[in-house]
């Protein structure tokens, strides 16, 4: 029983503590309307985190998320491609898949460090987008995306539903399928996985392609939310998503961790930003508290 | 000789208890070792031998009880403290670091130095002396990642024996060694003993225990069964003390009149690296074939190339496919595995097992092998339980993490994964490395059963007795070439050694 | 004085001092190479400013080469860029320091090497540059502050939406705002840093609105954030309170569509061409004032239609002097 | 480059590590007449000195398989301390802060078991806040004696050169001559094995994080002199830049592989890239993209055998 409790990701307890604290200190924050809004704010992070967690479960990392989102924003809003909206969205998804495939190529074939590879692709993507966007100012986001990013059905915003529609199939697939078992095996010992004939290259490639595609979806929600192109969109996502994955119970190199924990952690982080704001903590104090929360939450609890 | 008189004990364990979570690894265990003796510790896999030694080596601390050295109770909090107390340990798992040179590895932790600056020339000189001692001929400036497991094990031994210590722990030092090297070790141990040191010696090779030790302590389920003078025991008595029953036959009966079911695997003109020779051989269904030969003659390279794990420059491998037709196998790991060939590596820790996953997850990965990736992963728990029972795996339940199993039980889980995976060809490196006699006979029986039901097995082993007792056919490898093909029943250790040691084949050809 | 060089129309830019540069001190024969050491890119104002400056340079025949460098907002990189400009022996350098004390050593070195340095910024004496051209800052913040003070009749609770913490321009704007409401009964009920960013402002504003904090008006140090807040009020079904903005087409559109009660300070991207013209004048040996400042009359509810360009997209900033064709190309919807 | 270093496979040095900066150097001297001027070379030296010092610290942490994302924030914090504390105490205060941060990072990673990426990202966030708290707006005055340390030159050789030489000498000595250095390589290859060889792994790991933080502090002292001010965000790019630099230099983040020479070369490559693009007049916006491309080229030429982060 104790072992079971210890294996529950810190994100669940952390969320409960934060909610309880907010209930006492800022009751308005835990009203359904506000909670739903925070869920909506968390949606882009939660989508990106799903991909990041998959990468981390196969002992890889994806720091190129931010670059992909920038590129998506550019493709969608710069007006260089004057195409119908659905086609534009499809191009973004294909673009994401290509970036993921490039990342995976270097990681699996060159056996390069995923930190370095995805850092490099992020640099290339943001460098190119920045230099291209000097030529044209960003325009408006496609109407479908503005609908997803800004509209609500009743009091329920659409973007969390969009997240759920992505999350459920992916999480279920990872949990139930042979693929999911392979993911755990690679996470626990990639060399053993390789030697026992598990298709290591294919699985890591799928993980990175999926991660980049999810980054594209995350970009869709962000661009839709902002309603126009922007050059500082999704800047924090690579590092924040990393934190969320760890707080969500995925541990590097052990083959442990699922999909729900990281999603809850994404909510927890977003909620904590909101809580600190509503407590009127200034920018420096906010950063300091965030740092402290992350460090404390990531502290390993099980003695071994 | 007074074996259990605490008066002249150099090391004494008193009422030691140690548990890991719910596993009680040592129970109220007391044991003494005296100076100037070789004290063997033996017992089944998971009996607690390594745990006991790890307490003395400072890796773990006892839950209760006391360890005293030279009559003084000590609390050893770290390997460093144990070293300072005069304990030198050669661990069951190798601790050689691949990115350090031989010399650096030999002196890691106690580098010769002047105020922190390493005296490299002194270190090299002393390293050369140390290697001479164990008769290991490698360059002291070579990086250890280039060395074979056997060479690494020798370096590990040299490092341990060279230490300025009074107590030496050797936890399965010979798992990767063969005859001549074991002899050298025997001489070294003897000279330490005459110098008044205490040596704790753990091995599953019973003949070594009888050759080296004067006392033997048998552990079972974390308890001491007893300490005996070795020469008063017979091998069979020792086995029944360990296993709790007399062991019937170690090796399962061979099929005396082989009528094999046709070729399972055909290797033709396989070249593993540029200057090597090409090898060709075939394995039939229902047959166990072994590679014999001295350490490092290329057996490992051949089996790894066939498995798609090691490099190959040329050649072809065909395997029986559906409808008995031989089909070409692409020599990449994934393709080899998909064609129904299982490869069981010698280094289970880094290449074989998922230590941080449970037994169930490890075994299930084998069972799911035949399914496509997107299929539902459904595993029958009872199937796994049966397997664990048959292999006599000492574990609480199938949810237990593999990292918490003893070395031998880990080996069984790794084998079990492939036996349950439905492959029909097994390539096995060192099938019983670090496995106790009881489990050994289980593993042999399982491999034989696998063969009898139509499978084909190829093994590489450094234990000649294992090759002789288990294999139907023996291929002797020397200098990358198959120099002899012998019938497992009719041959002898001497005959194998003759082919393994014979002057180079080039000379032999000249003579013809 | 009639012979004064006019950098921009007087209503947009005026000298703030009588002191003038000595004529002919940096006079050089054309053609010139001019370098610009800019902090970084990242928002539409900067994009347009850079485009206007480059376009002006292209239209000036005496300029052989115009080198634009940016430091990605990294102070050490900006120092390096400035050093590299001096190494290249350009004829003049336009700088926009990330923070004012930065580049002092390099400006000294440039001047010593006979390279005039025109500062697109207001160093308040921290830098010895030849000419300074700037706008925004304190007066920008004051425009909104004064307007809110009048609107609310000198009392009430306002929120302040600030930009990126630790940036000089941001602090100046905020100080201007505080100066404008000093002495009134207006209190600041909430103060947040939303990095001049729509998404971040929207999130923070949602949080403030829904947690029920009282508000009578909102001051913004940038209009992207205003748009975020307008959307929040609309989505929450709350009546809009007076909010300040700035002269950007996207904001003007939102202002017009939402029937907001607002005022927009004008921070023109023409400051870039103005700095370039100042550089050209210095190289021609003309005398300029030491310091120019842009503090044009704000856009109000009354004259909004004069400025708003429904045919262009949100990224356009006014007033602009880009040729119509280029505006068309860059900002056409 | 001595052949022995090239051969040793724990240095991570490959032909590419050396060829890349050499190639850049040749191309730039052909393309730009200003490149080879003494002034420009000394500019480059000044521009890379701080990154070199930070990267050497990053190397020490990378050798044991760690990573330190907080170096940039430490650097920023140092500059704010320098301008906020009375000149007499500025240096000791900054160094003390550096040591304390290293201790916290190291203890967080080794004792509390937090993944180094997360631990140092947490401290990065915290320290960024602290720096903004201490000194919200860039400015302030740097003590004169510090300004002198960064700007004076001796016999025509700029001060920055001596900073670099000192840092490289100390790091090389530590890593290739001492027991401490050797043991770092051992820990990086396999912590558990190193511990069984009697090495106090925790003690060494914590030391590495302290060394890294102190290196960032020293770089911060240099930077505050160079930009003549305290700036709470000045260090931000150093975290990723230092990782880029060591990666170009063949250092493996998995631990156990890397060399001072590699880090020097990696840092020079990055410095040449920035300086060269300014001199040749290539659009600055492409610099980031070029860095990324070069990084991919560099890692493609240094195939590893390990799989992992
Ligand atoms: N680190 C650990 N965590 C949990 N359980 C452990 C750990 N180490 C050992 N055990 C358990 O303690 C028991 C004794 O293990 P030990 O390694 O001492 O066996 P052994 O006698 O050395 O066996 P072998 O011959 O297989 O090496 C086993 O049941 C094992 O599962
Ligand atoms: N646990 C520890 N606590 C503090 N310092 C340590 C610790 N372990 C190692 N050190 C430091 O690391 C250095 C090397 O450690 P080591 O224990 O090998 O030194 P030593 O015992 O003095 O070596 P020798 O006995 O060979 O002269 C020491 O100088 C010491 O400062
Ligand atoms: Mg053992
Ligand atoms: Mg010592």
mmCIF file of N, CA and C in Angstrom, chain A residues 12-22:
data_model
loop_
_atom_site.group_PDB
_atom_site.id
_atom_site.type_symbol
_atom_site.label_atom_id
_atom_site.label_comp_id
_atom_site.label_asym_id
_atom_site.label_seq_id
_atom_site.Cartn_x
_atom_site.Cartn_y
_atom_site.Cartn_z
ATOM 1 N N UNK A 12 -0.555 14.799 -8.602
ATOM 2 C CA UNK A 12 -1.889 14.660 -8.021
ATOM 3 C C UNK A 12 -1.945 15.331 -6.655
ATOM 4 N N UNK A 13 -0.968 14.975 -5.794
ATOM 5 C CA UNK A 13 -0.937 15.566 -4.466
ATOM 6 C C UNK A 13 -0.744 17.071 -4.569
ATOM 7 N N UNK A 14 0.155 17.485 -5.458
ATOM 8 C CA UNK A 14 0.438 18.905 -5.607
ATOM 9 C C UNK A 14 -0.809 19.673 -6.012
ATOM 10 N N UNK A 15 -1.553 19.120 -6.968
ATOM 11 C CA UNK A 15 -2.776 19.779 -7.410
ATOM 12 C C UNK A 15 -3.764 19.886 -6.248
ATOM 13 N N UNK A 16 -3.891 18.797 -5.503
ATOM 14 C CA UNK A 16 -4.831 18.816 -4.375
ATOM 15 C C UNK A 16 -4.431 19.886 -3.364
ATOM 16 N N UNK A 17 -3.146 19.949 -3.053
ATOM 17 C CA UNK A 17 -2.683 20.946 -2.082
ATOM 18 C C UNK A 17 -2.958 22.353 -2.584
ATOM 19 N N UNK A 18 -2.632 22.586 -3.859
ATOM 20 C CA UNK A 18 -2.832 23.931 -4.403
ATOM 21 C C UNK A 18 -4.311 24.307 -4.396
ATOM 22 N N UNK A 19 -5.162 23.340 -4.799
ATOM 23 C CA UNK A 19 -6.608 23.626 -4.819
ATOM 24 C C UNK A 19 -7.102 23.937 -3.418
ATOM 25 N N UNK A 20 -6.643 23.127 -2.443
ATOM 26 C CA UNK A 20 -7.090 23.356 -1.067
ATOM 27 C C UNK A 20 -6.631 24.718 -0.584
ATOM 28 N N UNK A 21 -5.396 25.051 -0.912
ATOM 29 C CA UNK A 21 -4.872 26.346 -0.478
ATOM 30 C C UNK A 21 -5.679 27.473 -1.115
ATOM 31 N N UNK A 22 -5.950 27.316 -2.410
ATOM 32 C CA UNK A 22 -6.713 28.358 -3.100
ATOM 33 C C UNK A 22 -8.115 28.477 -2.507
#
